[in-house]
XYZ file of C-alpha atoms in Angstrom:
360
model
C -0.080 -0.189 -0.062
C 1.822 3.429 -1.307
C 1.720 6.106 1.160
C 0.781 9.455 0.488
C 2.116 12.225 1.868
C 0.402 15.662 1.623
C 1.315 18.867 2.632
C -0.215 21.299 5.228
C -3.337 22.941 4.385
C -1.874 26.285 4.958
C 1.099 25.244 3.631
C -1.473 24.433 -0.133
C -3.220 28.000 0.021
C -1.234 30.632 1.174
C -1.018 33.176 -1.517
C 1.900 34.914 -2.166
C 1.954 38.957 -3.280
C 2.573 38.346 -7.376
C -0.403 35.104 -7.034
C -2.860 38.196 -5.713
C -1.587 40.642 -7.881
C -1.986 38.283 -11.006
C -5.058 37.018 -9.752
C -6.836 40.455 -8.887
C -5.022 42.383 -13.135
C -6.528 39.422 -14.619
C -9.638 39.687 -13.078
C -9.493 43.734 -13.269
C -8.437 43.190 -17.103
C -11.407 40.988 -17.935
C -14.003 43.263 -16.213
C -12.317 46.513 -18.124
C -12.201 44.837 -21.668
C -15.721 43.878 -21.644
C -16.396 47.399 -19.892
C -14.745 49.293 -22.746
C -15.959 46.607 -25.515
C -19.863 47.737 -24.041
C -18.668 51.849 -24.577
C -17.634 51.320 -28.089
C -20.872 49.557 -29.346
C -22.848 52.239 -28.029
C -20.883 54.843 -29.557
C -20.532 53.261 -33.500
C -24.275 53.152 -32.895
C -24.417 56.584 -32.261
C -26.034 55.716 -29.011
C -25.127 58.414 -26.143
C -25.306 56.787 -22.499
C -28.245 58.579 -21.007
C -27.456 60.045 -17.656
C -28.317 57.778 -14.519
C -27.059 59.590 -11.029
C -26.692 57.186 -7.643
C -28.832 58.109 -4.900
C -27.639 59.306 -1.375
C -27.662 55.499 0.119
C -25.693 54.178 -3.283
C -23.145 57.397 -2.837
C -22.646 56.351 0.758
C -22.941 52.808 0.499
C -20.260 52.705 -1.712
C -17.741 55.698 0.532
C -17.990 53.592 3.691
C -16.381 50.541 1.250
C -12.638 51.416 2.460
C -10.700 52.688 -0.474
C -7.775 54.277 1.581
C -6.923 50.815 2.733
C -7.504 49.505 0.260
C -5.173 51.826 -2.097
C -2.092 51.788 0.681
C -2.404 47.865 0.270
C -2.664 47.894 -3.630
C 0.135 49.998 -2.986
C 2.421 48.217 -1.388
C 1.622 45.308 -3.322
C 2.745 46.895 -6.843
C 6.595 47.786 -5.068
C 6.391 43.889 -4.826
C 9.687 43.031 -6.489
C 8.322 40.732 -9.041
C 10.659 37.150 -10.270
C 12.335 38.268 -13.862
C 10.056 35.298 -15.037
C 6.994 36.661 -14.687
C 7.419 40.012 -15.339
C 7.145 40.557 -19.112
C 3.440 38.132 -18.723
C 2.593 40.952 -16.203
C 3.127 43.666 -17.654
C 1.859 42.309 -21.437
C -0.983 41.392 -20.025
C -1.731 45.067 -18.913
C -0.197 46.672 -21.964
C -2.613 44.881 -23.927
C -5.550 45.491 -21.051
C -4.875 49.374 -21.651
C -3.213 49.853 -25.010
C -0.147 51.592 -23.737
C 2.573 52.248 -26.536
C 5.935 50.723 -24.959
C 7.712 52.492 -28.165
C 7.484 55.515 -26.806
C 8.828 54.620 -23.563
C 12.439 55.320 -22.191
C 13.270 51.793 -21.308
C 11.266 49.242 -24.103
C 12.299 45.818 -22.222
C 10.219 44.820 -19.852
C 11.783 43.273 -17.575
C 14.242 46.227 -16.985
C 11.316 47.102 -14.441
C 11.568 45.021 -11.064
C 7.841 45.841 -9.780
C 4.546 47.438 -11.360
C 5.108 51.006 -9.387
C 7.487 51.202 -11.995
C 6.350 50.260 -14.134
C 3.602 52.886 -13.592
C 5.735 55.716 -13.397
C 7.990 55.045 -16.266
C 9.359 57.788 -18.424
C 9.221 59.262 -21.914
C 11.909 59.424 -24.863
C 12.550 62.869 -25.027
C 10.895 63.180 -28.129
C 7.750 61.861 -27.786
C 5.805 64.720 -26.541
C 6.658 67.953 -28.124
C 5.354 71.248 -26.054
C 3.452 73.193 -28.473
C 5.356 76.736 -28.675
C 2.071 78.455 -30.186
C -0.632 77.933 -27.877
C -1.202 79.927 -24.721
C -1.949 76.763 -22.773
C -1.065 72.921 -23.651
C -2.849 69.442 -21.966
C -0.581 69.420 -18.972
C -1.343 65.370 -18.858
C -2.159 61.890 -21.589
C -5.927 61.405 -21.711
C -9.208 62.326 -23.202
C -11.039 64.926 -21.867
C -14.150 64.803 -20.177
C -15.346 68.517 -20.165
C -14.659 72.088 -21.016
C -15.503 75.487 -21.264
C -16.725 78.044 -19.190
C -17.990 77.942 -15.814
C -21.255 79.719 -15.156
C -22.897 79.651 -11.936
C -20.864 78.783 -9.572
C -20.806 75.205 -10.871
C -18.194 73.094 -13.289
C -19.491 70.176 -15.104
C -17.585 66.958 -14.707
C -18.967 65.480 -17.602
C -21.756 66.307 -19.443
C -24.929 66.628 -17.569
C -22.927 65.848 -14.653
C -21.829 69.183 -12.618
C -20.003 70.389 -9.270
C -20.322 73.223 -7.137
C -16.545 75.592 -7.719
C -16.569 76.457 -4.091
C -16.882 72.799 -2.853
C -14.085 71.791 -4.906
C -11.350 74.427 -4.368
C -12.575 75.236 -1.169
C -12.701 78.668 0.660
C -11.699 81.352 -1.243
C -7.540 81.795 -0.797
C -6.254 85.474 1.025
C -5.512 87.385 -2.010
C -1.682 88.506 0.362
C -0.521 84.762 -0.773
C -1.505 86.383 -4.756
C 0.180 87.967 -7.497
C -3.115 90.191 -8.249
C -2.560 94.000 -8.817
C -6.025 94.114 -7.064
C -8.403 92.194 -4.491
C -11.424 90.294 -6.785
C -14.476 91.790 -6.036
C -18.136 90.431 -6.416
C -21.040 88.472 -5.268
C -20.545 85.183 -6.131
C -17.324 82.394 -5.525
C -17.146 82.741 -8.903
C -16.585 86.220 -9.354
C -14.740 86.329 -6.547
C -11.737 84.603 -8.611
C -12.034 87.341 -11.391
C -9.478 89.710 -10.900
C -9.449 91.222 -14.240
C -12.713 93.441 -15.744
C -13.397 91.899 -19.112
C -12.285 88.472 -17.854
C -14.594 84.948 -17.631
C -14.011 81.883 -15.766
C -12.715 78.615 -17.829
C -12.809 74.443 -16.701
C -10.843 71.080 -18.626
C -11.146 68.294 -17.140
C -8.716 65.659 -18.368
C -8.956 62.589 -17.393
C -6.416 59.861 -17.116
C -6.640 55.848 -18.206
C -4.349 53.163 -16.801
C -2.747 53.093 -19.888
C -1.625 57.077 -20.048
C 1.231 58.480 -19.684
C 1.254 58.798 -15.771
C 3.212 62.178 -15.150
C 1.819 65.554 -15.068
C 2.987 68.888 -16.379
C 2.569 72.607 -16.462
C -0.412 73.967 -18.957
C 1.387 77.148 -18.636
C 3.646 79.501 -17.531
C 2.832 79.830 -14.205
C 3.189 80.153 -10.423
C 2.477 79.106 -8.262
C 1.000 80.267 -4.982
C -1.062 77.666 -2.042
C -1.464 74.083 -2.246
C -4.245 73.285 -0.669
C -4.818 69.275 0.503
C -8.419 67.573 0.463
C -8.219 64.420 2.446
C -11.203 62.773 0.949
C -12.863 59.201 -0.655
C -10.934 57.519 -3.079
C -13.727 56.455 -5.632
C -13.002 55.599 -8.857
C -13.365 58.634 -11.865
C -13.662 56.746 -14.734
C -16.508 58.111 -17.200
C -18.613 55.984 -16.030
C -18.329 56.448 -12.962
C -18.555 60.513 -12.987
C -22.384 59.468 -14.884
C -23.164 58.156 -11.563
C -22.067 60.257 -9.277
C -22.715 64.059 -8.716
C -20.136 66.123 -7.484
C -17.978 63.330 -7.793
C -14.553 65.156 -7.436
C -15.439 66.984 -5.033
C -15.759 63.670 -2.411
C -12.082 62.568 -3.362
C -9.203 63.748 -2.166
C -7.138 65.877 -4.180
C -4.739 68.593 -4.309
C -5.075 71.996 -5.807
C -2.414 74.381 -6.579
C -3.160 77.561 -6.777
C -1.474 81.331 -7.638
C -2.004 83.133 -11.213
C -0.533 83.516 -15.083
C -0.687 86.842 -16.766
C -4.586 86.801 -17.398
C -4.810 86.414 -13.536
C -5.922 83.688 -11.267
C -5.656 80.009 -12.480
C -5.399 76.451 -11.011
C -4.640 73.113 -11.461
C -6.477 69.875 -9.681
C -4.817 66.301 -9.236
C -8.106 64.648 -8.251
C -6.719 60.652 -6.796
C -8.929 57.593 -7.462
C -9.014 54.014 -6.068
C -5.812 52.811 -6.291
C -4.066 56.366 -6.664
C -3.425 56.980 -3.536
C -0.201 58.551 -4.183
C -0.393 62.016 -5.799
C 3.029 63.512 -5.838
C 4.199 66.945 -6.626
C 8.016 67.468 -7.212
C 8.761 70.860 -5.289
C 6.515 69.665 -2.903
C 8.011 68.054 -0.753
C 5.595 67.808 2.379
C 3.045 66.325 0.499
C 1.545 62.950 2.209
C -1.195 62.201 0.126
C -3.363 58.785 1.506
C -2.457 59.163 4.988
C -4.363 57.629 8.127
C -3.674 61.214 9.830
C -5.989 62.852 8.023
C -9.892 62.490 8.967
C -12.248 62.338 6.159
C -14.134 66.128 5.146
C -11.461 68.162 6.510
C -8.482 70.434 3.609
C -4.909 71.712 4.236
C -3.187 74.943 3.363
C 0.407 75.313 2.912
C 1.930 78.972 1.144
C 4.708 78.585 -1.167
C 5.284 82.406 -0.109
C 7.629 83.184 2.871
C 10.015 85.545 3.823
C 12.575 84.050 1.770
C 10.766 83.804 -1.278
C 7.771 86.403 -1.449
C 7.027 85.104 -5.342
C 6.441 81.787 -5.223
C 7.146 78.341 -7.518
C 7.364 79.662 -10.978
C 6.561 77.023 -13.742
C 7.160 77.136 -16.951
C 5.084 75.430 -19.946
C 6.462 72.250 -20.193
C 7.979 71.496 -17.301
C 7.541 68.604 -14.910
C 4.901 69.212 -12.399
C 4.516 65.238 -10.669
C 3.096 61.945 -11.111
C 0.185 59.545 -10.083
C 0.441 56.206 -9.243
C -1.997 54.625 -11.840
C -4.294 56.842 -13.612
C -6.819 59.547 -12.360
C -7.850 63.360 -12.821
C -6.166 66.905 -14.055
C -9.139 69.582 -13.803
C -8.081 73.252 -14.334
C -9.633 76.298 -14.100
C -8.729 79.589 -15.048
C -9.347 83.477 -16.079
C -8.916 84.410 -19.467
C -10.572 87.212 -21.205
C -13.694 86.520 -22.783
C -12.438 85.642 -26.657
C -10.273 82.239 -25.240
C -10.722 79.756 -27.057
C -10.242 75.372 -26.628
C -8.803 73.858 -29.528
C -10.973 71.157 -28.399
C -13.389 68.355 -28.415
C -15.706 66.583 -25.666
C -14.615 62.920 -25.301
C -11.414 63.392 -27.636
C -7.551 61.883 -27.255
C -4.986 64.294 -25.839
C -1.131 64.222 -25.593
C 1.153 66.126 -23.211
C 1.892 69.826 -24.794
C -0.835 69.512 -27.921
C -2.971 72.463 -27.447
C -5.845 73.226 -24.885
C -6.429 76.640 -26.204
C -5.735 80.014 -27.022
C -6.210 83.493 -27.365
């Protein structure tokens, strides 16, 4: 009679980090492909996806999911070094799922990237993204244009037909002493208070970065950053489908608001976090720590870049490196410009860093 030797149950079912990584990554890849396929079929048939907003209890239920904790866990998992033999299969699955163009990467060899975090934050070849010199505002990142236009009635559209409050998104107005305006803003509404020059309007542009996009973002114009405001918030998904479902989604989520001015007045760039995007990094701001357990939801903290030693703030040149996400998320530009400012965009179009957003 033969004796069968069996390993302890705990050893058989013990999951290693890269096993979890492959399983969750494969499952999400299949789901993402199916969702993209459905949207593509609707667009080919010329059918507009109807707006169906979530109820209060649905939003509350979604916010009860520990997305901040899960995002921190996902971030640590992404830093696990993969065996050399496993790197190409894992990254190839990611490339196929999200349509990554590795020919643009500074290093095309997949074995070079020790973990998924390094792969997400891959750098591009120097000439892969030429910066447009003919237009005053360029795209700060790769992505998809969700919405753009003038801000009206203190409301901003995150996608067509779904809005959020301008004041809730940016928070209380920053003291004019921290900005370089020639005269203090006047007006009754929050929107009017941001417009500093007579005859100007307030404009916005929303860019969604998919997981397969280049994850760094750059300065969209020549401007000076005077202030940073960090909202801890939730980390709900910001893909276009969820943006159509949850009103004021960007006001719920963690975000970093950079505020300052350019030659036409007020200018701001906001990096919005999302599920598995708990890490938002601003290169010149070493004090910023996103998705930290020490922060409480519903609060925000401010930091001024104007001090006794630096009265000018942080000058940024158009196209200069500004920050990066881990995975993909959203960039929101809100700025003041003369009435003849024109966007050179179409809603839903794909755009790359360096390409024109608009000009006078």
